[in-house]
Coordinates of N, CA and C in Angstrom, one line a residue:
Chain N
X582 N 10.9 11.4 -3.4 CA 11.8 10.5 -2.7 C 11.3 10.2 -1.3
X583 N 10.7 8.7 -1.1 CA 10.0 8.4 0.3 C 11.4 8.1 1.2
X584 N 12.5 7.7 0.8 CA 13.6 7.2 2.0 C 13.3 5.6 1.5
X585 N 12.8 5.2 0.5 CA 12.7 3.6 0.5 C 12.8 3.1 -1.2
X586 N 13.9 2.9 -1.4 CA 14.6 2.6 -2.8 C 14.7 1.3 -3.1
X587 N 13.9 0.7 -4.6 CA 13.6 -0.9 -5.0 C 14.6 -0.9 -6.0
X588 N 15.0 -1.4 -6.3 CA 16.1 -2.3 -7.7 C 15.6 -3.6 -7.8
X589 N 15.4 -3.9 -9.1 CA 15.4 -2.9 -10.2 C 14.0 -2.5 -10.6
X590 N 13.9 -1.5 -11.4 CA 12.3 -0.6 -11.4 C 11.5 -1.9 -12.2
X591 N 12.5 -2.5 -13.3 CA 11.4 -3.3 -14.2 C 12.3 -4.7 -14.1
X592 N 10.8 -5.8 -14.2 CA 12.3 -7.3 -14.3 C 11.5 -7.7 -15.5
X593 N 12.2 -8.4 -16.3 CA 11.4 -9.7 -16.8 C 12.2 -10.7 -17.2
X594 N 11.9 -12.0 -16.8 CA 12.2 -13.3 -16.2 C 11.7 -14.4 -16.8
X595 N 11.9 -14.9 -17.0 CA 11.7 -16.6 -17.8 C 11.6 -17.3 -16.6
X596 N 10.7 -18.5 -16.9 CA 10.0 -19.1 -15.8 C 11.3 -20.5 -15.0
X597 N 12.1 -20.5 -15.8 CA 13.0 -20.9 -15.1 C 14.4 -20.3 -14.3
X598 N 14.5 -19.1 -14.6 CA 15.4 -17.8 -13.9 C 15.6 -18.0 -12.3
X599 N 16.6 -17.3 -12.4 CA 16.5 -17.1 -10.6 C 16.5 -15.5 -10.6
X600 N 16.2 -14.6 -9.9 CA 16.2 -13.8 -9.9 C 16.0 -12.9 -8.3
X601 N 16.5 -11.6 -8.0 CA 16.3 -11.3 -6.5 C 15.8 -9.7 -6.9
X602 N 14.7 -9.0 -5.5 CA 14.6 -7.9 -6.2 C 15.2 -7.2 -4.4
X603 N 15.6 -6.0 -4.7 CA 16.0 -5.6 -3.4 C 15.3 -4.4 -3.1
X604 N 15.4 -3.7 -1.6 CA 15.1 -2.9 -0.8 C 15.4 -2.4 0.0
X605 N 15.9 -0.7 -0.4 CA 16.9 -0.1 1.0 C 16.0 0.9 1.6
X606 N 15.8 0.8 2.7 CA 15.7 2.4 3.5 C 16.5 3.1 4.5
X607 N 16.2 4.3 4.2 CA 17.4 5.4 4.5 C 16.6 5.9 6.0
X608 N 15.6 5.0 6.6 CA 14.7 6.3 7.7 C 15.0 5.8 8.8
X609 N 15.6 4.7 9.2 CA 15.9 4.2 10.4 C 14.6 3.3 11.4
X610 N 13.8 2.9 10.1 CA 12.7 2.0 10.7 C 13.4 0.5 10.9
X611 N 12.4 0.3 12.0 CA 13.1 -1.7 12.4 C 11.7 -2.4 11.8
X612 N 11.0 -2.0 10.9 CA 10.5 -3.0 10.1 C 9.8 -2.8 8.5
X613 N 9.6 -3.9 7.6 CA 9.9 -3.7 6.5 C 9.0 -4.3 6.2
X614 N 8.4 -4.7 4.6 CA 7.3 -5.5 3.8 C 7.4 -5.6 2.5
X615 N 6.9 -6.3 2.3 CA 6.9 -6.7 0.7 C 5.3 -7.1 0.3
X616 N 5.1 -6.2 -0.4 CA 3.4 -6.1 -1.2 C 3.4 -6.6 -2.9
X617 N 2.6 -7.1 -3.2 CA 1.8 -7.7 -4.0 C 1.0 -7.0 -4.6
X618 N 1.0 -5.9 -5.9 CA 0.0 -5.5 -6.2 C -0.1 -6.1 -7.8
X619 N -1.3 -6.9 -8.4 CA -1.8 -6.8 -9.6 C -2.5 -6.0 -10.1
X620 N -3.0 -6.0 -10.9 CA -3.6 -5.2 -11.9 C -5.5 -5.4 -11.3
X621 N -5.8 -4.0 -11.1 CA -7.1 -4.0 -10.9 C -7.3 -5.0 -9.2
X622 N -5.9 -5.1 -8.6 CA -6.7 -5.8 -7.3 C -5.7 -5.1 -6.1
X623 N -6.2 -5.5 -5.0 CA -5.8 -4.8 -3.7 C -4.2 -5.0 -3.6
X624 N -3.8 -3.6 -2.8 CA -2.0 -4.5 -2.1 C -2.5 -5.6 -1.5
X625 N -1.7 -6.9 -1.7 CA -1.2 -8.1 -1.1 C -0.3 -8.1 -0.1
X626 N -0.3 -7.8 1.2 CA 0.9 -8.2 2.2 C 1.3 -9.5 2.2
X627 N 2.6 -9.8 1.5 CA 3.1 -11.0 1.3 C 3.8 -11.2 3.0
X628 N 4.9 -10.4 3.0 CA 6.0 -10.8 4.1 C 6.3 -9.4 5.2
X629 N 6.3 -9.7 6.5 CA 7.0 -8.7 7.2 C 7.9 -9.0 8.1
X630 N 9.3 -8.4 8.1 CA 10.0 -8.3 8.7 C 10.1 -6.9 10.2
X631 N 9.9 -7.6 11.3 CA 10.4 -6.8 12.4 C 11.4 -6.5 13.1
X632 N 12.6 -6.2 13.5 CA 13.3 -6.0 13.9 C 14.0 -7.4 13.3
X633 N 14.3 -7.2 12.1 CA 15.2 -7.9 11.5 C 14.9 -9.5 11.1
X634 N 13.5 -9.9 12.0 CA 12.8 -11.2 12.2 C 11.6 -11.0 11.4
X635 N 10.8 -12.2 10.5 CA 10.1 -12.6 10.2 C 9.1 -13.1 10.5
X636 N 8.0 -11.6 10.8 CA 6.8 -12.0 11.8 C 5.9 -12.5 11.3
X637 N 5.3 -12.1 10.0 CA 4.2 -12.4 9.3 C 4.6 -13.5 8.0
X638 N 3.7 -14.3 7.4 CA 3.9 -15.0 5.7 C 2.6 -15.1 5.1
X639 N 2.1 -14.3 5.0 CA 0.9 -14.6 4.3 C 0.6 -15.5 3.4
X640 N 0.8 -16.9 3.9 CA 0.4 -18.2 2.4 C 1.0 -17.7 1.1
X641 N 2.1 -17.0 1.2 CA 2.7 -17.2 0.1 C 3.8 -18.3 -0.6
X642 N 3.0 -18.4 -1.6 CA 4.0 -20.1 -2.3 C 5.7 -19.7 -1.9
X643 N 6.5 -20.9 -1.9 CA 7.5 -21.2 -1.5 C 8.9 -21.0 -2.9
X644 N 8.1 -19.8 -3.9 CA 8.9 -19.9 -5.0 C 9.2 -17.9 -4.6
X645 N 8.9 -17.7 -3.5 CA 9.1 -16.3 -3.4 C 9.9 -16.7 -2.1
X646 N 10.8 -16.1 -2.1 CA 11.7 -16.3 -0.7 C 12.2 -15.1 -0.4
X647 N 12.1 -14.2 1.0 CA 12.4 -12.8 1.9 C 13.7 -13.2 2.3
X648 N 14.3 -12.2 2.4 CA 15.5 -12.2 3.2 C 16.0 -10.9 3.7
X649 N 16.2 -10.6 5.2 CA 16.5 -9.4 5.8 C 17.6 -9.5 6.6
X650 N 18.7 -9.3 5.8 CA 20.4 -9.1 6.6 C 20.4 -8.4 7.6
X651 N 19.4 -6.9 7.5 CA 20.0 -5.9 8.5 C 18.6 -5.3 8.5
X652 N 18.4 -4.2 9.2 CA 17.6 -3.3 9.5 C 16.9 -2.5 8.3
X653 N 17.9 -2.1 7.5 CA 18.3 -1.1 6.3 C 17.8 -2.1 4.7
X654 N 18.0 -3.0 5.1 CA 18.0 -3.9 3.5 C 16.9 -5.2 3.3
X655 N 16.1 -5.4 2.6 CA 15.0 -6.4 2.1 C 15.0 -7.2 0.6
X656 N 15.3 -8.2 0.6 CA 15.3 -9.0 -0.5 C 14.6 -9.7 -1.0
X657 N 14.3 -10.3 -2.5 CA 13.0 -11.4 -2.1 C 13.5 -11.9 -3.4
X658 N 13.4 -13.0 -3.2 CA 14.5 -14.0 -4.1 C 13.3 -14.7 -4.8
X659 N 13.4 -15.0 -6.1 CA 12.5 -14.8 -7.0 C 12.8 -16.3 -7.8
X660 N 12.3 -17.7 -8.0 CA 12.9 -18.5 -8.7 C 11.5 -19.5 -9.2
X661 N 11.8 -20.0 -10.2 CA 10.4 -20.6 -11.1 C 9.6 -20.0 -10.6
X662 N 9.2 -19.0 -11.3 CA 8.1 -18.3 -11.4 C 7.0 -18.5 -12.2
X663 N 5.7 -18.2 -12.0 CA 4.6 -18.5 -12.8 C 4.2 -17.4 -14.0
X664 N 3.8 -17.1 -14.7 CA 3.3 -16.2 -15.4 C 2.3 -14.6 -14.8
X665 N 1.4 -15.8 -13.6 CA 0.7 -15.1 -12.8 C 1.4 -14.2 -11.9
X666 N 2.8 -14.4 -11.6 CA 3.6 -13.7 -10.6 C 3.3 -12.5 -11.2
X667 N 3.5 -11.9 -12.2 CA 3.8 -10.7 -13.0 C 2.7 -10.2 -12.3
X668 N 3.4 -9.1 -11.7 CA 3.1 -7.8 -10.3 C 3.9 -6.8 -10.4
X669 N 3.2 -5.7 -10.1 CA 4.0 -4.6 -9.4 C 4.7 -5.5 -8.2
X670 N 5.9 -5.5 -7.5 CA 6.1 -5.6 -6.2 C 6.9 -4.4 -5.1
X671 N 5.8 -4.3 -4.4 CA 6.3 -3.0 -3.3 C 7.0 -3.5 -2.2
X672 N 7.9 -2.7 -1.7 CA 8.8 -2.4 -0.5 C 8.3 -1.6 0.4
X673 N 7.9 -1.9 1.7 CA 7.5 -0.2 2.6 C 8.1 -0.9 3.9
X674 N 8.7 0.5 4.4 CA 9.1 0.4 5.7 C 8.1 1.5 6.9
X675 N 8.2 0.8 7.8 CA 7.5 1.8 9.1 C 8.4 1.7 10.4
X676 N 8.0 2.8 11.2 CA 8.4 2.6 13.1 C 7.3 1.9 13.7
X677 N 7.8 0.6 14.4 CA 6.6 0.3 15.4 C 5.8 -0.9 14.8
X678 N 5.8 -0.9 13.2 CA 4.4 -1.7 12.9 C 3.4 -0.3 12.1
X679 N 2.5 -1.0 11.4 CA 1.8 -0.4 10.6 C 0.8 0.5 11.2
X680 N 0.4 -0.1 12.7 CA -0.5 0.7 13.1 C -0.1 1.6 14.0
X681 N 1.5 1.5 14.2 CA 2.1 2.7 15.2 C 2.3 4.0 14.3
X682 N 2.8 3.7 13.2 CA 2.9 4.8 12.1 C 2.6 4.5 10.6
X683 N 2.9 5.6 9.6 CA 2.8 5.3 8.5 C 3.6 4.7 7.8
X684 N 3.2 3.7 6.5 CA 4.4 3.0 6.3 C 5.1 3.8 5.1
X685 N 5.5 4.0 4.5 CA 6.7 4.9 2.9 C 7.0 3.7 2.4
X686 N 6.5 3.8 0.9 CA 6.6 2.9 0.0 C 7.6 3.1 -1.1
X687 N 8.4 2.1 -1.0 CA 9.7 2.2 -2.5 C 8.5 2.5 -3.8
X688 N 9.1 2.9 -4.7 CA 8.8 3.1 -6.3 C 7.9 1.7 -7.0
X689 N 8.6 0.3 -6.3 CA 8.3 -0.6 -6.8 C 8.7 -1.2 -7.6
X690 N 9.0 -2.7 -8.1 CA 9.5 -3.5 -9.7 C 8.2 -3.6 -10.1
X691 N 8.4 -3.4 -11.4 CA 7.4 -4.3 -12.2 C 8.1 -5.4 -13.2
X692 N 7.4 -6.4 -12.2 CA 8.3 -7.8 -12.9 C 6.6 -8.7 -13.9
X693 N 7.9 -9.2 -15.0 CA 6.9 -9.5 -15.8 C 7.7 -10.8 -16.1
X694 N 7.1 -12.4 -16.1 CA 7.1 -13.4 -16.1 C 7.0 -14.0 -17.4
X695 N 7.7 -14.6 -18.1 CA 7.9 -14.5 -19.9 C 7.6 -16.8 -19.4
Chain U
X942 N -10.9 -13.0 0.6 CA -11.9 -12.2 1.3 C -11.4 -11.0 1.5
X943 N -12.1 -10.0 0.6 CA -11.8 -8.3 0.6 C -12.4 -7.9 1.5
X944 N -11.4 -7.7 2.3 CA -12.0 -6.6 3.6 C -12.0 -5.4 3.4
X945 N -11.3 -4.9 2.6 CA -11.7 -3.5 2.8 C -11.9 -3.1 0.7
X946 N -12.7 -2.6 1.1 CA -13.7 -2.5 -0.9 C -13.9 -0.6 -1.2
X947 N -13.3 -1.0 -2.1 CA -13.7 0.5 -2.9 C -13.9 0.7 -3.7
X948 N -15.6 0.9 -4.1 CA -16.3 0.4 -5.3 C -16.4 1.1 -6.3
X949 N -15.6 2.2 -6.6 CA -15.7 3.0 -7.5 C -13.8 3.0 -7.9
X950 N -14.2 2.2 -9.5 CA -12.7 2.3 -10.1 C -12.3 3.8 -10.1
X951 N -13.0 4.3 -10.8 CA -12.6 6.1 -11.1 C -13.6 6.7 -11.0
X952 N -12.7 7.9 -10.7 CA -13.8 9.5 -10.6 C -13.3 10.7 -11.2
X953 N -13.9 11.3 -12.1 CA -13.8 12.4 -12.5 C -14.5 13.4 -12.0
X954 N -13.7 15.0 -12.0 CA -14.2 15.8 -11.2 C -13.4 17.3 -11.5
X955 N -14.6 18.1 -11.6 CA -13.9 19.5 -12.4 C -13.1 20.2 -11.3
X956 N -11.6 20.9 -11.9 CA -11.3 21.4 -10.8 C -11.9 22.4 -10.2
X957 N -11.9 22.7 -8.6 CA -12.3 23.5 -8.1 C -13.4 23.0 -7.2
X958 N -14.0 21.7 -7.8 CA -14.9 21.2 -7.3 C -14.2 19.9 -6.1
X959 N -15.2 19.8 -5.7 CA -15.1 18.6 -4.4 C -14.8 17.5 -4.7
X960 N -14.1 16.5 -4.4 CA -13.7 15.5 -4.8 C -14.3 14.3 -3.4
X961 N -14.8 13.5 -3.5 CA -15.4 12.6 -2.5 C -14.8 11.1 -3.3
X962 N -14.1 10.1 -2.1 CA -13.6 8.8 -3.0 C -14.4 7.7 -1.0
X963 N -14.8 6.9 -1.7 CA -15.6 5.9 -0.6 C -15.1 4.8 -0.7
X964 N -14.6 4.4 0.8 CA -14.0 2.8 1.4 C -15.1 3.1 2.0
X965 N -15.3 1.2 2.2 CA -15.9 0.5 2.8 C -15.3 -0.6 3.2
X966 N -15.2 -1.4 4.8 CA -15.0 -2.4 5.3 C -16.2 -3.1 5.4
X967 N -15.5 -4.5 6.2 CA -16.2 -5.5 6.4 C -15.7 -6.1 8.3
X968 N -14.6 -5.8 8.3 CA -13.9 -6.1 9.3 C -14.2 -4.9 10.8
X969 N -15.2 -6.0 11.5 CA -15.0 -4.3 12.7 C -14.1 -4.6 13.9
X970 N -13.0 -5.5 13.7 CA -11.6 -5.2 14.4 C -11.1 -3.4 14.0
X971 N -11.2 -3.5 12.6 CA -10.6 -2.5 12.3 C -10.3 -1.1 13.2
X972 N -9.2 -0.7 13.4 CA -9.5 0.7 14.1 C -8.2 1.7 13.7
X973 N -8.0 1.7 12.7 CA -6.9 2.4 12.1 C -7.2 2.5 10.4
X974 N -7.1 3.7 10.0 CA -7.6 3.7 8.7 C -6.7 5.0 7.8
X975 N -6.3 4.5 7.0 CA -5.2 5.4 6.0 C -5.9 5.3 5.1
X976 N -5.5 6.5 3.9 CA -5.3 7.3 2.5 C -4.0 7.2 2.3
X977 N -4.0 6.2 1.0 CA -2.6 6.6 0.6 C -2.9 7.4 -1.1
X978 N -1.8 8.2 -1.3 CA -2.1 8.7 -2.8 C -0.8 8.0 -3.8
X979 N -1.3 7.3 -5.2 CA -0.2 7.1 -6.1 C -0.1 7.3 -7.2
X980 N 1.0 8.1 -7.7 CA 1.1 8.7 -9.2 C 1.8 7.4 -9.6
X981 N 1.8 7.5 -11.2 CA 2.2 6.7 -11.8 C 3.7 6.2 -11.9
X982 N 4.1 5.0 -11.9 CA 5.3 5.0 -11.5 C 6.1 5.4 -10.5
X983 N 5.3 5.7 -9.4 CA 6.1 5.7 -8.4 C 4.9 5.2 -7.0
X984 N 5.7 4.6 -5.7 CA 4.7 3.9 -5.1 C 3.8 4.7 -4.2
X985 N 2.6 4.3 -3.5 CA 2.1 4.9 -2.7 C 2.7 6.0 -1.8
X986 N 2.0 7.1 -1.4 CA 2.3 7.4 -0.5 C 1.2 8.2 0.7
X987 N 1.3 8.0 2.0 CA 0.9 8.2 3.1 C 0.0 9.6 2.6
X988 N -1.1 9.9 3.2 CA -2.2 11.2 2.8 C -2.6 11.6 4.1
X989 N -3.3 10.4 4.8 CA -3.8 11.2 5.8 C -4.4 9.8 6.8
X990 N -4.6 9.8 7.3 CA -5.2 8.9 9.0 C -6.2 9.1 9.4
X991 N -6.8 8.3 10.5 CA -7.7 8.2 11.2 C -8.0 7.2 11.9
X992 N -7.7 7.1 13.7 CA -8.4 6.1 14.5 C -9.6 6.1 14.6
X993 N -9.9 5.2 15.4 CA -11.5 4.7 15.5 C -12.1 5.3 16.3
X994 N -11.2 6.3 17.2 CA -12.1 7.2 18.3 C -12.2 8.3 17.7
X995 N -12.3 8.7 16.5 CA -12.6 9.9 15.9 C -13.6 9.7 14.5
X996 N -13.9 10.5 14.3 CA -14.8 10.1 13.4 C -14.8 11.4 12.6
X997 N -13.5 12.5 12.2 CA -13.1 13.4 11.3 C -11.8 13.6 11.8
X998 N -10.8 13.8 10.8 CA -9.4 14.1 10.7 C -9.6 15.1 9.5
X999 N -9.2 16.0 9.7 CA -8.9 17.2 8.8 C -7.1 17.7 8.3
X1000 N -6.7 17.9 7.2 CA -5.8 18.2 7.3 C -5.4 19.0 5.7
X1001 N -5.6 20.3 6.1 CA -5.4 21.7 4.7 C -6.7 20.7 3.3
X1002 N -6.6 20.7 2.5 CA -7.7 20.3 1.7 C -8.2 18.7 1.9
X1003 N -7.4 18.1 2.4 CA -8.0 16.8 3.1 C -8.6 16.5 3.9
X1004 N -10.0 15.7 4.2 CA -10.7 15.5 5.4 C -11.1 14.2 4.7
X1005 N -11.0 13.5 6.5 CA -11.8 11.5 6.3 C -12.5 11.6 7.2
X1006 N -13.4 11.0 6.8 CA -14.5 10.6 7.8 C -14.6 9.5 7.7
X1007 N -15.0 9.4 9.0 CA -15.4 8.0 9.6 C -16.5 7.4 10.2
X1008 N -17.6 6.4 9.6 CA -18.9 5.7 10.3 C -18.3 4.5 10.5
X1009 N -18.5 4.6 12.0 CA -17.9 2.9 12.3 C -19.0 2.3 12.0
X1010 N -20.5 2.9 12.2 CA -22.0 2.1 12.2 C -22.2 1.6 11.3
X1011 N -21.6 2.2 10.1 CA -21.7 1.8 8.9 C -20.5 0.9 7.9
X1012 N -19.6 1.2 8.7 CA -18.2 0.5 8.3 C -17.8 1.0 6.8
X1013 N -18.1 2.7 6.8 CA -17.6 3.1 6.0 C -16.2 4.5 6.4
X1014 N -15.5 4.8 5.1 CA -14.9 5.8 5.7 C -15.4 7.0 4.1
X1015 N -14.8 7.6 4.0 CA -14.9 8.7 2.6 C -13.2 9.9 3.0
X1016 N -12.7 10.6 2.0 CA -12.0 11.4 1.6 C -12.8 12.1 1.0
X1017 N -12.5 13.2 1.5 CA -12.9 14.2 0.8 C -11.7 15.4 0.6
X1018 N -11.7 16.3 -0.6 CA -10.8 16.9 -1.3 C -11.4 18.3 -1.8
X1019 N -11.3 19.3 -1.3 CA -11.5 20.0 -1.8 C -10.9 21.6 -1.2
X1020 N -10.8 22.3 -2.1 CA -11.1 22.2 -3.8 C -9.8 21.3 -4.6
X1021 N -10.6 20.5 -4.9 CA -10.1 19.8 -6.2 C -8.8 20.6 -7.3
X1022 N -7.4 20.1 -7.3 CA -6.6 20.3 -8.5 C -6.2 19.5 -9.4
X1023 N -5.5 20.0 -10.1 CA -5.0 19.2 -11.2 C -3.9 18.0 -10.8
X1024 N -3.3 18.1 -9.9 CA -2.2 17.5 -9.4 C -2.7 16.7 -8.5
X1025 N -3.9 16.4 -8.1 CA -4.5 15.7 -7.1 C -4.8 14.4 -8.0
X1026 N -4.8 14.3 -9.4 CA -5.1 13.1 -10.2 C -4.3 12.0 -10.0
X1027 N -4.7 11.0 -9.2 CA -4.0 10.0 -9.2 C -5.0 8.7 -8.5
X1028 N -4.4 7.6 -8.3 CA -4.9 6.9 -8.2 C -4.7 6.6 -6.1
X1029 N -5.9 6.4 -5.8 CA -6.3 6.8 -4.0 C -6.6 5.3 -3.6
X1030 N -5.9 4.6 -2.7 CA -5.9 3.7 -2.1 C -6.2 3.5 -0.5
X1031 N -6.9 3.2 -0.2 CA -7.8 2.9 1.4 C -7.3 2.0 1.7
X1032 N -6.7 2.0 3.2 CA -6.1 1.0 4.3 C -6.8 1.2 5.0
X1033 N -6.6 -0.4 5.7 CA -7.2 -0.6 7.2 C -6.7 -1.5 8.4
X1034 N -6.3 -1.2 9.2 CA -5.8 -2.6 10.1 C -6.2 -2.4 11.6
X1035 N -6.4 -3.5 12.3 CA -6.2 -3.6 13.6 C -5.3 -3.4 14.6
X1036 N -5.3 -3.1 15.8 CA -4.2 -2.8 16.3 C -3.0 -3.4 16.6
X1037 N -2.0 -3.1 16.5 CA -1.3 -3.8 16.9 C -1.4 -5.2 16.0
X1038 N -1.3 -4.8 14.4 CA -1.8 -6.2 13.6 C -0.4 -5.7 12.3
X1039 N 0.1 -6.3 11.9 CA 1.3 -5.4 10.9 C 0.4 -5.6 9.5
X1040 N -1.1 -6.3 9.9 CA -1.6 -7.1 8.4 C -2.3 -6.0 7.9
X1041 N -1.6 -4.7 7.2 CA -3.0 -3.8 7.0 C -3.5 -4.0 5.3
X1042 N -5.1 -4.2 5.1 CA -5.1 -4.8 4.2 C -6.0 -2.9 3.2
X1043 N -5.8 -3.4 2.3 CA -6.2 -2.4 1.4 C -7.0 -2.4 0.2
X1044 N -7.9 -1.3 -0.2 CA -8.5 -1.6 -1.4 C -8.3 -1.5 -2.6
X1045 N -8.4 -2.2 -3.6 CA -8.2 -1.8 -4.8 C -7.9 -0.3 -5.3
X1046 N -8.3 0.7 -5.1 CA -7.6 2.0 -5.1 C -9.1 2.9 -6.1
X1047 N -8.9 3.7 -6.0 CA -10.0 4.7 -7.0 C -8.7 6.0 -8.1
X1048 N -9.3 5.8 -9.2 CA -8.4 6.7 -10.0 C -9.5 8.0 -10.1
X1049 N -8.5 8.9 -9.4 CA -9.0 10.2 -9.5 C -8.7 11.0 -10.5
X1050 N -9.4 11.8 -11.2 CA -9.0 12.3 -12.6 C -9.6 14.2 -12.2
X1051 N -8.8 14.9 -12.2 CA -9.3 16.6 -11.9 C -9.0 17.3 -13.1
X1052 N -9.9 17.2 -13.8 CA -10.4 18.2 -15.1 C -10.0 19.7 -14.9
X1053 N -9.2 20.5 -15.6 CA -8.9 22.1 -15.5 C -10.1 22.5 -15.8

């Protein structure tokens, strides 16, 4: 148990679905991420949230959409999806930013794209 | 553009014995460098560190080393267990950068 909890563990979605995956942490960090891992390739930093604001977007297409209410909670709203989307997707929260501390990584969805 | 590469999918390694897993960069902004360790089904997690003004962090059977000259780092493990099998993922970022990018990961396998 890292303190960083994903719902739901597995998705699978039809390419016209809407779908959202969420992200809570219990550690009292002011910032959050959403990773990108495929099969056989690097984490992907898609999106980060700092102090509740949206600092980073890594050229991520516009069918993936972040949303950060509070401090504590990470969304990422999921709609026509491609087949290629089908990823692990990670949640991690840190203090400071990545290079002030370590980040703790949710369990992850594994969403798979029908 | 893979900045940071780790060219070995898997490693097998008898327990007891030493376990060595090799990143390599490309980026010499870099000055912050993590080990994360991940079992299956569940996500990364934090192992161990190292800034750029050190060039060894030790910690109980963990040590990283670091050649900035060479823009490599290595983990080393030893003595090697069984519960150490998992799959080992290398980070890297710049300071003050939230973009830390990472390698494809090395699957470590510790034979009883």
């Amino acid at each position: 148990e890292t303190g960083v909890t994903q719902t739901p563990r597995h998705l699978v979605m039809g390419m016209t679905n809407k779908k959202s995956l969420k992200c809570e942490q219990h550690l009292g960090h002011n910032a959050m991420y959403w990773y990108k891992q495929s099969a056989k390739k690097p984490l992907e930093l898609m999106f980060v949230y700092s102090l509740e604001e949206r600092v980073e977007n890594n050229s991520v297409p516009s069918r993936f959409s972040p949303e950060c209410p509070n401090s504590s909670h990470l969304f990422l709203h999921l709609h026509t999806l491609q087949p290629e989307d089908s990823a692990l997707y990670l949640c991690a929260s840190s203090q400071g930013g990545m290079t002030q501390g370590k980040a703790f990584f949710g369990q992850g969805t594994r969403l798979t794209v029908v | 553009d893979q900045q940071v590469k780790q060219n070995s999918p898997s490693l097998s390694v008898q327990e007891g014995r030493i376990s060595i897993l090799n990143c390599d960069y490309t980026n010499s902004m870099f000055d912050y460098f993590l080990w994360y360790k991940k079992y299956p089904a569940e996500g990364p997690t934090f192992l161990i560190s190292i800034s750029s003004i050190k060039d060894k962090n030790e910690d109980g059977r963990f040590t990283v080393f670091l050649n900035k000259s060479a823009k490599h780092l290595s983990l080393h493990i030893v003595p090697s267990q069984p519960g150490d099998s998992a799959v080992y993922f290398c980070a890297a970022s710049a300071f003050n950068n939230n973009d830390m990018r990472f390698g494809a990961g090395t699957r470590l396998t510790v034979k009883p």
